[in-house]
Amino acid sequence: MTLQIRSLNQYKEVYKQSVEHPEKFWDEQAETFFWRKPYSKTLEWEFDTPSVQWFIDGKLNITENCLDRHIEDRGDQVAILWEANEPDEDSITYTYTELLAKVCQTANALKEMGIGKGDRVIFYMPMVPELAIGLLACARIGAVHSVVFAGFSAQALADRVDDAQAKAIICSDYSRRGTKMIPVKDVVDEAMNISCNSVEHVLVHKNTTQEVNWSDDVDSWWHEQVDCQEQTCPAEEMDSEDMLFILYTSGSTGKPKGVVHTCGGYMVYTCFSFRNVFQYQDGDVYWCTADIGWITGHSYIVYGPLLAGATTMMYEGVPNYPTPSRFWEICQKHKVNQFYTAPTAIRALMACGNEWIDDREMPSLKVLGSVGEPINEEAWHWYDEKVGRGKAPIVDTWWQTETGGILLTPLPGITDTKPTYASYPMPGVQPVLVNNEGELIEENNAEGLLCIKFPWPSMIRTTYGDHERCKNVYFSSFKGMYFTGDGARRDEDGRIRVIGRVDDVINVSGHRMGTAEVENAINEHPGVIESAVVGYPHDIKGQGIYAYVICQDVLDAKTMQDEICATVRKEIGPIAKPDVIQFVSGLPKTRSGKIMRRILRKIACKDEKSLGDISTLLNPDVVQEIIDTRK
Ligand code: PRX
């Protein structure tokens, strides 16, 4: 089994070793996996191109490590435990033996549909076991999965399908989220009408009894294709650096980019980090509430836990259905030991009042995790006191779609915890702070830009179809370093606190969004001339979306706001809907015509006292007008 660090001294020793002899350290971690053919070299890298290769020439299949490898020792142990949207519906379990059989059946069905190694398959599904099974089925045959969060619009789905040139889409008929029934297949149909010319098959999982529109040319039912298949399927031999999946994420410019992760390094790192960050022990029940549409679900619902032979829970619904006690009921029902969620969920439940949690003792909880955005001090303490009753350490885990796994985190019961601090680097991870000129900030008690100066196995390899973009976004700001896009503070003892993005990316309820992307969507409305979007502090969401919009003429502000919101929903999805829309006659610009977002951000944050000198703007008068008409 992969190393599990159990004491502070051991952490310090292992960390030192991992920095002084990284290849030796990762060799020891990689040893515990099943390789079809051993790798010939541990690492080759340079960050200029960039080119990063781990476990070179090694051959493996990640599903043999997630599934086959466990059958002898834990074939009858529950691998996936699924909890339905409706509390009175029975939970579903798949043991490792059952899961392997289902994955093989699904893999055989995909093969029969003509899908093979290297083909891209898009998933657009709710949180049902078939989603995890589908991903593993792709990995079994070497197809590349790309999950699109099922809250994105038809247009956003079509953009991703086209970028990936996907051969198939796998979806559900409907998705159930609390009281809502969302017509998932309809969205896929709409996307297929927009474009998606590469798609030959749409495989539909039946999740409800609702009717759906059907096109015999492309549509087929999951149960009809899968259930008749053989329960064994040989695993495709993959190179360490073959693509495992693409996951689209937002940046400060342009359309979302497809972050590419590869087989070998991702396998080694997600397993290692899962075992250590959550201190998972045999018999534990682990629950991560993320959606598999995001990287957290990939690494810490599916791959990490299954690689480590854990019991991983999936929940179909939302935190507050039927009541704000639902999370705690589920923790009690399944005696959850490790619970991993996002600050926005904690804040939302905290706002519902303590009566929903006060009589919900959850003595099984050993570790509480937080991910996706900075956790504010109040939420941290509520999580600690109300959920963990002071007995379950909080791991505030910092990482990104691009990092593939958790890079900064306390280790529960091993390193100390400090509210709002993601604290210390994982073994093998070498974070640094730099100033705007790229000079290293060596001292503690300082703030700077967070970079990583040495590769780790699960790092981004490229952005799909556009390597130049990968280089420009992550490796060009500071020579020889991966730039995270985050600003951070290091305290007097070396703990790191990630403050937030320093680029034009905002984090709304833990959903990452590019302001340019939202602006482009707003500008699609025919009445809009120009817009500028910034983030502002929001009590529950962390950040809200504030849009300044110039229109031709606004007859009725409310109607126009509704129409703009509808346009954004159509272009991206409901998660990108602006919280505030302010109509303005102009936007503050530099003499070269660049929008001064810094000023707009301050106005949205009601911080106009620190605007500084605005006299050099092209149109300084507009600033006062915007302040006067602020929402
Ligand atoms: O700004 C950081 C924030 O989320 C960004 C990454 O978003 P995404 O790729 O969607 O991945 C989220 C789940 C891993 C980061 O650049 N972020 C993530 N975790 C934290 C965080 N900010 C502060 N503290 C965290 N623990």
XYZ file of C-alpha atoms in Angstrom, residues 365-600:
236
model
C -16.492 11.865 11.820
C -12.700 11.831 12.027
C -11.649 14.303 9.329
C -13.409 17.308 7.789
C -12.223 18.631 4.460
C -12.732 21.945 2.713
C -11.986 22.739 -0.915
C -12.573 25.080 -3.791
C -12.261 28.560 -2.350
C -10.878 30.320 0.689
C -12.787 29.346 3.818
C -13.557 32.349 6.007
C -12.880 32.211 9.710
C -16.543 32.129 10.796
C -17.335 29.169 8.536
C -14.151 27.402 9.662
C -15.158 27.665 13.327
C -18.739 26.585 12.667
C -17.464 23.566 10.722
C -15.075 22.739 13.543
C -17.495 23.240 16.428
C -20.886 22.266 15.046
C -20.011 19.551 12.554
C -16.845 18.101 14.076
C -17.652 18.983 17.730
C -14.031 19.994 18.062
C -12.890 16.404 17.540
C -12.361 16.216 13.777
C -9.447 18.203 12.356
C -10.234 20.397 9.348
C -8.102 19.936 6.273
C -8.353 23.124 4.214
C -7.087 21.721 0.925
C -5.797 24.031 -1.768
C -5.456 22.827 -5.323
C -6.759 23.347 -8.859
C -8.080 21.536 -11.912
C -4.569 21.912 -13.285
C -2.811 20.405 -10.283
C -4.864 17.182 -10.463
C -4.544 16.648 -6.725
C -4.266 18.446 -3.383
C -0.988 20.366 -3.077
C -1.346 22.391 0.143
C -3.131 21.049 3.196
C -2.756 20.197 6.831
C -2.475 16.464 7.534
C -5.175 15.643 10.094
C -3.888 14.817 13.538
C -0.335 15.245 12.243
C 0.305 18.874 11.390
C -1.487 21.672 13.218
C -4.459 23.537 11.788
C -4.996 27.286 11.683
C -8.276 28.770 10.472
C -8.173 29.868 6.810
C -4.714 28.400 6.204
C -4.175 25.590 3.714
C -0.904 25.372 5.602
C 1.782 23.035 4.369
C 2.859 21.454 1.100
C 2.302 17.786 0.442
C 5.485 15.736 0.080
C 6.971 16.324 -3.351
C 5.379 19.759 -3.707
C 7.633 22.823 -3.719
C 5.589 26.034 -3.454
C 7.205 29.462 -3.563
C 6.008 33.053 -3.328
C 7.269 35.581 -5.841
C 6.717 39.296 -6.303
C 5.415 40.874 -9.526
C 8.930 40.850 -10.955
C 9.217 37.133 -10.342
C 11.762 37.499 -7.547
C 11.551 34.888 -4.825
C 10.160 36.084 -1.523
C 12.232 34.156 0.976
C 11.051 35.625 4.245
C 8.025 34.553 6.227
C 5.193 36.878 7.184
C 4.881 37.979 3.580
C 2.467 38.025 0.685
C 3.100 37.186 -2.938
C 2.096 35.231 -5.995
C 1.920 31.491 -5.531
C 4.091 29.418 -7.869
C 5.354 25.840 -7.823
C 8.961 25.394 -8.801
C 9.248 21.636 -9.282
C 6.941 19.181 -11.084
C 4.611 16.811 -9.242
C 3.167 13.702 -10.881
C -0.459 14.831 -11.398
C 0.255 18.222 -12.908
C -1.347 19.494 -16.124
C 0.473 18.262 -19.243
C -1.156 20.482 -21.843
C -4.357 22.258 -22.776
C -6.152 20.119 -25.304
C -5.358 21.068 -28.885
C -3.399 24.184 -27.900
C -0.093 23.608 -26.149
C 0.912 27.239 -26.654
C -1.976 28.286 -24.459
C -0.760 26.008 -21.672
C 2.676 27.577 -21.935
C 1.362 31.138 -21.985
C -1.107 30.766 -19.155
C 0.930 28.777 -16.656
C 4.610 28.822 -17.567
C 5.329 32.216 -19.123
C 4.645 34.601 -16.247
C 7.688 33.506 -14.261
C 10.537 31.622 -15.843
C 10.973 28.057 -14.720
C 7.851 28.034 -12.570
C 4.238 26.946 -12.728
C 2.124 30.015 -11.903
C -1.116 29.189 -10.116
C -2.963 32.486 -10.684
C -3.437 32.763 -6.903
C -2.119 35.244 -4.400
C -1.014 33.860 -1.041
C 0.338 34.802 2.339
C 2.943 32.913 4.345
C 2.761 33.342 8.105
C 5.616 33.515 10.578
C 5.806 29.700 10.804
C 5.676 29.028 7.080
C 1.987 28.130 6.800
C 0.407 29.261 3.559
C -2.955 30.935 3.219
C -4.334 31.205 -0.292
C -6.102 34.533 -0.571
C -7.657 34.247 -4.001
C -7.148 34.793 -7.696
C -5.001 37.645 -8.889
C -6.212 37.305 -12.482
C -9.624 37.864 -14.036
C -10.979 34.601 -12.712
C -13.688 34.617 -10.070
C -14.867 31.897 -7.768
C -18.631 31.829 -7.318
C -19.905 29.167 -4.911
C -16.686 27.278 -5.611
C -17.380 27.425 -9.358
C -14.542 28.884 -11.301
C -15.427 31.435 -13.958
C -13.631 33.819 -16.241
C -14.999 37.355 -16.141
C -14.324 37.611 -19.899
C -16.465 34.534 -20.467
C -19.392 36.105 -18.599
C -18.897 39.402 -20.454
C -18.942 37.598 -23.805
C -22.213 35.954 -22.799
C -23.775 39.276 -21.724
C -22.640 40.894 -24.966
C -24.637 38.315 -26.902
C -27.766 40.236 -25.928
C -28.575 42.429 -28.953
C -29.296 45.483 -26.771
C -25.881 45.398 -25.055
C -23.054 47.571 -26.328
C -20.353 46.701 -23.826
C -19.981 45.121 -20.414
C -17.452 44.575 -17.664
C -17.730 41.886 -15.012
C -15.977 41.727 -11.650
C -16.314 39.684 -8.482
C -17.443 41.136 -5.144
C -17.637 39.585 -1.667
C -20.825 37.567 -1.166
C -21.836 36.103 2.193
C -22.809 32.660 0.934
C -21.218 32.338 -2.489
C -17.816 33.683 -1.486
C -17.847 35.876 -4.548
C -20.823 37.205 -6.458
C -20.917 38.369 -10.073
C -21.221 42.138 -10.568
C -21.867 43.274 -14.149
C -21.586 46.846 -15.417
C -23.485 47.061 -18.684
C -23.799 49.730 -21.363
C -27.005 49.360 -23.380
C -28.375 51.143 -26.401
C -31.330 52.262 -24.361
C -33.019 50.800 -21.326
C -36.752 51.299 -21.353
C -37.420 49.051 -18.416
C -34.418 48.141 -16.264
C -36.000 45.056 -14.698
C -36.975 43.548 -18.058
C -33.536 44.227 -19.470
C -31.841 42.650 -16.430
C -34.017 39.553 -16.785
C -33.201 39.308 -20.461
C -29.477 39.636 -19.828
C -29.666 36.917 -17.168
C -31.548 34.691 -19.610
C -28.844 35.291 -22.218
C -26.125 34.273 -19.755
C -28.068 31.152 -18.791
C -28.314 30.249 -22.445
C -24.663 30.907 -23.223
C -23.063 29.387 -20.096
C -25.658 28.169 -17.616
C -27.386 29.331 -14.425
C -24.140 29.289 -12.414
C -22.876 32.313 -14.365
C -25.976 34.461 -13.869
C -24.943 37.935 -12.592
C -26.015 38.754 -9.039
C -25.989 42.474 -9.758
C -26.435 44.278 -13.064
C -25.785 48.003 -13.095
C -26.546 49.985 -16.238
C -23.913 52.626 -16.921
C -23.265 55.142 -19.666
C -19.554 54.343 -19.902
C -16.782 52.218 -18.411
C -13.594 53.691 -16.960
C -10.833 53.217 -19.518
C -7.169 53.983 -19.875
C -6.142 56.244 -22.714
C -5.266 53.147 -24.697
C -8.841 51.932 -24.280
C -8.316 49.219 -21.661
C -11.158 48.806 -19.157
C -9.948 49.574 -15.620
C -11.383 46.592 -13.810
C -9.433 47.451 -10.695
C -11.617 50.550 -10.315
C -14.805 48.651 -11.055
